[in-house]
Amino acid sequence: MEVAILPRYVAGWHVPRAYNVNALTLRRRGTFRTGVFKAALDTTQRSEWQAEKGHVVVIVPGWFSGCSQYYAMASYLRSKGLTALTVPLKWFNWIPSLGGRSVRPILDRISATIARALNDEDAVDESADDLEYTLIDFMKEFINPKNGAQPPKDLLAVRNEVHLSNVSSRKVILVAHSAGGWICRILLGGKVPYDGCIYAASRYVKALVTLGTPHICVDNLTKRNMDFVNENYPGAAEAGQGVLYICVAGKFVEGESKFGGLWKDLAWQSYELCCGKGDVWGDGVIPVDCAINLEGAHHVILEGVEHFPSVRDEEKRRWYGSPEVVDKWLPFLTDPSPQEGCTMKSAAF
């Protein structure tokens, strides 16, 4: 069993060295090398900014989404005085986890980004195009995703350890979209190993904000992973470790069916996969009830908010990362009142 560890020495106590994905934080392109998934780095998409002291926001993309779709949200969070990094994922990084397979390749990349956020106060938001990733790396993850993210052999010995004199002085706020939310719940857990690895990230995390995350799902393809997190880390499992859980749900459209159920719109079909029925309200992909189905968390329901980050602001369409929507859920990080139990907040624009 592996234990994914960020700092080797934390507040004076020693923990075994077993953090196996640090190479992901190191392997950045000095020069572009030939690779199947190589793409030119667009420097206009990278934000150069000076990290603020204190907590760091780490944005976790949703299922089959790439980091570039979240740059605008990260930029807005920085304009609010926060330090923000996005986990450098490309859409194809999700392929090895298709069909209910292990999400360890994603977990490892999130864990590596947390390590980078805590270790480097001057870190900037990096593009996934700035990381070396070859067909061999991809095939290793695809063949056996339970082994996690696969760095090259020549860099397996390279480590970028985090040394913190006081881990509580600088922590991470995880802002996770869609499936990224329940994946982060696995990341926080420190008791039951997931595919041979315990991440125990609650030591370094102040809060988890889930945006349109299906915390329950009846779809057979997600059953293995969903059962694991809900059986082993149910509800706000790490609240006792000081982690604040905030679940944000969008109430945008009700699922529609016609002709006696012969025709069902996309919202209905998606809702049905999550909760078993389609005639409910949600963000167009995830039903409200699924997105807030986390006992012990603070719940925020936002009217008129869509699921995907591809909606166009010029069309007055809003998703969870639109500036006016961020302003609705961001205050809960500092004042999630009432302080005990769940809150049910519904906001319109």
XYZ file of C-alpha atoms in Angstrom:
349
model
C 0.000 0.000 0.000
C 1.243 3.454 -0.886
C 0.775 6.567 1.193
C 0.801 9.754 -0.859
C 2.678 12.234 1.272
C 3.375 15.875 0.525
C 5.708 17.007 3.317
C 8.189 14.536 4.671
C 8.452 16.406 7.929
C 5.293 17.977 9.276
C 5.256 19.916 12.548
C 8.165 17.950 13.953
C 6.989 14.416 13.237
C 8.391 12.019 10.685
C 6.410 10.127 8.099
C 7.704 7.540 5.606
C 8.598 8.707 2.160
C 6.182 7.208 -0.343
C 4.959 10.048 -2.502
C 5.248 8.587 -5.978
C 3.912 11.281 -8.287
C 6.244 14.192 -7.545
C 7.872 13.901 -10.953
C 4.695 15.346 -12.427
C 5.517 18.630 -10.732
C 9.016 18.586 -12.173
C 8.643 17.400 -15.725
C 8.139 20.665 -17.577
C 9.404 21.421 -21.026
C 12.744 23.145 -21.298
C 12.518 22.536 -25.017
C 9.689 20.965 -26.957
C 10.314 17.329 -27.676
C 8.498 15.034 -30.041
C 5.449 13.425 -28.503
C 2.020 12.307 -29.643
C 0.202 14.713 -27.332
C 2.619 17.630 -27.667
C 1.058 20.995 -28.369
C 2.605 24.416 -28.688
C 2.420 26.403 -25.460
C 0.246 29.448 -25.882
C 1.802 31.930 -23.499
C -1.190 34.226 -23.836
C -3.225 31.653 -21.892
C -0.815 31.572 -18.983
C -1.294 34.049 -16.198
C 1.827 35.568 -14.698
C 1.029 36.587 -11.183
C 2.586 36.947 -7.793
C 1.210 34.531 -5.220
C -0.326 36.056 -2.140
C 0.566 34.830 1.313
C -1.872 32.405 2.915
C -4.164 29.776 1.457
C -4.070 28.694 -2.190
C -7.070 27.817 -4.361
C -6.525 24.688 -6.463
C -9.126 24.288 -9.225
C -9.925 20.707 -10.241
C -11.453 20.278 -13.739
C -14.535 18.147 -14.291
C -14.963 14.930 -16.254
C -13.287 15.077 -19.667
C -12.509 18.777 -19.195
C -9.127 20.424 -19.651
C -7.495 23.070 -17.501
C -7.804 25.785 -20.170
C -11.573 25.875 -19.620
C -10.975 27.090 -16.066
C -8.393 29.812 -16.642
C -11.024 32.554 -16.667
C -12.326 31.457 -13.267
C -8.794 31.266 -11.888
C -8.098 34.761 -13.204
C -11.234 36.102 -11.545
C -10.324 34.496 -8.221
C -6.924 36.151 -8.427
C -8.610 39.490 -9.085
C -10.372 38.947 -5.746
C -6.999 38.741 -4.015
C -6.726 34.953 -3.912
C -3.882 32.766 -5.096
C -5.192 30.221 -7.624
C -3.754 27.280 -9.557
C -5.501 24.893 -11.932
C -4.636 21.191 -12.064
C -2.888 20.821 -15.467
C -5.170 18.301 -17.148
C -6.004 17.704 -20.793
C -9.235 16.017 -21.812
C -7.458 12.814 -22.831
C -5.986 12.401 -19.330
C -9.449 11.156 -18.372
C -9.533 8.341 -20.948
C -7.726 5.744 -18.757
C -10.495 6.160 -16.153
C -13.403 5.554 -18.535
C -15.987 2.917 -17.701
C -15.652 3.086 -13.936
C -11.934 2.283 -13.935
C -9.481 3.716 -11.417
C -9.183 7.510 -11.157
C -5.719 7.310 -9.630
C -4.071 9.077 -12.608
C -6.316 12.067 -11.852
C -5.794 11.828 -8.094
C -2.028 11.809 -8.571
C -2.147 14.970 -10.679
C -4.310 16.762 -8.119
C -1.953 15.654 -5.353
C 1.056 16.858 -7.331
C -0.576 20.261 -7.862
C -1.232 20.572 -4.122
C 2.441 19.815 -3.480
C 3.438 22.523 -5.943
C 0.993 25.024 -4.459
C 2.339 24.491 -0.947
C 5.992 24.385 -1.910
C 6.245 27.321 -4.314
C 4.780 30.663 -3.238
C 5.690 32.097 -6.651
C 4.018 29.323 -8.646
C 2.068 30.381 -11.722
C -0.847 28.675 -13.422
C 0.737 26.303 -15.909
C -0.682 24.893 -19.097
C -0.946 21.135 -19.514
C 0.858 21.737 -22.805
C 3.895 22.723 -20.747
C 4.283 19.189 -19.396
C 5.985 16.385 -21.251
C 3.491 13.620 -21.953
C 4.108 10.909 -24.508
C 2.159 8.040 -25.986
C 4.109 5.649 -23.754
C 3.012 7.553 -20.646
C -0.575 7.460 -21.847
C -0.512 3.747 -22.642
C 0.909 2.868 -19.220
C -1.951 4.697 -17.549
C -4.517 3.217 -19.919
C -3.321 -0.379 -19.463
C -3.398 -0.163 -15.679
C -4.761 3.086 -14.235
C -4.556 1.573 -10.740
C -0.811 2.268 -10.894
C -1.540 5.982 -11.078
C 0.121 8.655 -13.192
C 3.206 7.337 -14.966
C 6.340 9.515 -15.155
C 9.316 8.433 -17.322
C 11.780 5.954 -15.857
C 14.661 8.428 -15.888
C 12.737 10.769 -13.608
C 11.372 8.234 -11.144
C 14.200 9.048 -8.746
C 13.677 12.791 -8.965
C 11.701 14.210 -6.045
C 10.418 17.668 -5.296
C 9.703 17.377 -1.598
C 7.713 19.868 0.389
C 9.284 20.984 3.657
C 6.954 22.928 5.924
C 7.741 24.127 9.436
C 4.038 24.647 10.127
C 1.654 22.974 7.715
C -1.362 24.791 9.182
C 0.013 28.196 8.171
C -0.585 27.588 4.463
C -3.350 25.333 3.203
C -5.274 24.612 0.043
C -8.872 25.379 -0.878
C -10.030 22.791 -3.414
C -12.592 24.093 -5.909
C -13.706 20.995 -7.797
C -16.091 20.909 -10.738
C -18.390 17.993 -11.577
C -16.710 14.587 -11.061
C -13.687 16.403 -9.670
C -15.690 16.887 -6.477
C -16.169 13.250 -5.510
C -12.643 12.482 -6.683
C -11.383 15.073 -4.197
C -13.372 13.380 -1.435
C -11.229 10.294 -2.067
C -8.130 12.493 -2.020
C -9.021 13.898 1.408
C -9.549 10.481 2.999
C -6.844 9.074 5.226
C -8.119 5.706 6.417
C -9.065 3.321 3.613
C -6.697 2.895 0.634
C -8.057 3.556 -2.836
C -6.492 1.131 -5.308
C -3.535 0.694 -2.989
C -2.946 4.340 -2.100
C -3.982 6.606 0.769
C -3.691 10.319 -0.050
C -4.783 11.783 3.314
C -4.856 15.295 1.834
C -7.124 16.627 4.595
C -3.932 17.636 6.430
C -3.258 20.248 3.777
C -6.795 21.290 2.822
C -8.898 23.995 4.456
C -12.043 23.565 2.348
C -13.585 21.589 -0.496
C -16.044 23.431 -2.734
C -17.870 21.117 -5.138
C -19.514 22.709 -8.171
C -22.228 20.571 -9.754
C -20.778 17.340 -8.378
C -22.881 14.142 -8.444
C -22.364 12.915 -4.884
C -24.717 10.021 -5.602
C -25.222 8.227 -8.905
C -27.154 5.126 -9.929
C -25.260 4.682 -13.201
C -23.525 1.288 -13.234
C -20.418 2.744 -14.890
C -19.685 4.912 -11.856
C -20.873 2.405 -9.242
C -17.441 1.115 -8.221
C -15.930 4.526 -7.544
C -19.102 6.058 -6.128
C -19.635 3.144 -3.764
C -16.049 3.436 -2.563
C -16.238 7.096 -1.619
C -19.731 6.950 -0.125
C -19.043 3.815 1.911
C -15.564 4.720 3.131
C -15.701 8.532 3.245
C -19.418 9.356 3.549
C -20.697 12.908 3.831
C -18.294 15.517 5.164
C -15.971 12.740 6.310
C -12.971 14.951 7.056
C -14.870 17.763 8.784
C -13.394 16.528 12.055
C -9.957 17.319 10.605
C -11.018 20.916 10.033
C -12.075 20.617 6.385
C -15.063 22.756 5.381
C -17.368 21.177 2.775
C -19.495 23.388 0.510
C -21.764 21.865 -2.155
C -22.967 24.214 -4.900
C -25.844 23.170 -7.180
C -27.236 24.936 -10.238
C -30.995 25.087 -10.827
C -31.201 25.824 -14.532
C -33.584 23.448 -16.306
C -36.096 20.728 -15.530
C -35.849 17.445 -17.406
C -38.480 17.118 -20.128
C -40.160 14.053 -21.609
C -42.790 13.846 -24.357
C -44.951 11.291 -26.137
C -45.255 9.019 -23.143
C -41.519 8.877 -22.579
C -40.594 8.108 -26.184
C -38.671 11.380 -26.360
C -36.476 12.649 -23.545
C -34.258 15.701 -23.669
C -30.574 15.563 -22.709
C -31.238 16.980 -19.256
C -33.783 14.238 -18.510
C -31.392 11.519 -19.672
C -28.514 12.900 -17.629
C -30.608 13.376 -14.497
C -31.951 9.838 -14.855
C -28.416 8.439 -14.852
C -27.701 10.236 -11.594
C -30.818 9.773 -9.503
C -33.039 7.379 -11.452
C -35.593 9.971 -12.531
C -35.511 12.729 -15.113
C -38.398 15.025 -14.187
C -36.313 17.007 -11.709
C -34.420 20.302 -11.700
C -30.693 20.633 -12.170
C -27.904 22.410 -14.024
C -28.616 20.545 -17.257
C -26.343 17.633 -16.332
C -26.500 17.065 -12.567
C -29.762 17.185 -10.570
C -29.902 19.558 -7.623
C -30.590 16.719 -5.186
C -27.476 14.827 -6.302
C -25.252 17.897 -6.117
C -26.200 18.671 -2.510
C -26.505 15.084 -1.286
C -23.617 15.314 1.159
C -24.474 15.115 4.835
C -22.631 17.615 7.002
C -21.808 19.956 4.110
C -23.072 23.479 3.525
C -25.448 23.608 0.559
C -25.861 26.444 -1.936
C -28.483 26.313 -4.718
C -28.058 28.896 -7.467
C -30.877 29.746 -9.856
C -30.094 29.931 -13.575
C -26.637 28.339 -13.370
C -25.526 25.800 -16.000
C -23.112 22.925 -15.642
C -20.514 23.440 -18.345
C -17.769 26.092 -18.395
C -18.268 26.558 -22.151
C -21.318 28.797 -21.789
C -20.878 32.262 -23.254
C -21.007 35.244 -20.936
C -22.018 37.502 -23.819
C -25.219 35.485 -24.117
C -25.931 36.144 -20.423
C -25.586 32.447 -19.685
C -23.881 31.551 -16.441
C -21.971 28.561 -15.154
C -20.394 27.937 -11.754
C -17.221 29.833 -12.670
C -18.851 32.956 -14.124
C -17.818 36.032 -12.091
C -21.316 36.807 -10.813
C -21.784 33.152 -9.810
C -18.421 32.945 -8.036
C -19.513 35.960 -6.012
C -22.470 33.904 -4.760
C -20.538 30.911 -3.400
C -17.184 32.466 -2.529
C -18.420 34.192 0.684
C -19.247 30.777 2.165
C -15.515 30.128 2.511
C -15.256 32.853 5.128
C -18.782 32.801 6.579
C -20.651 29.532 6.052
C -23.148 30.435 8.776
C -24.697 28.813 10.595
C -21.437 27.262 11.683
C -22.966 23.922 12.654
C -24.929 21.515 10.486
C -26.056 22.124 6.940
C -27.173 25.355 5.389
C -29.601 25.563 2.529
C -29.102 28.769 0.594
C -30.927 29.563 -2.624
C -29.849 32.558 -4.658
C -31.116 34.141 -7.868
C -29.616 36.770 -10.132
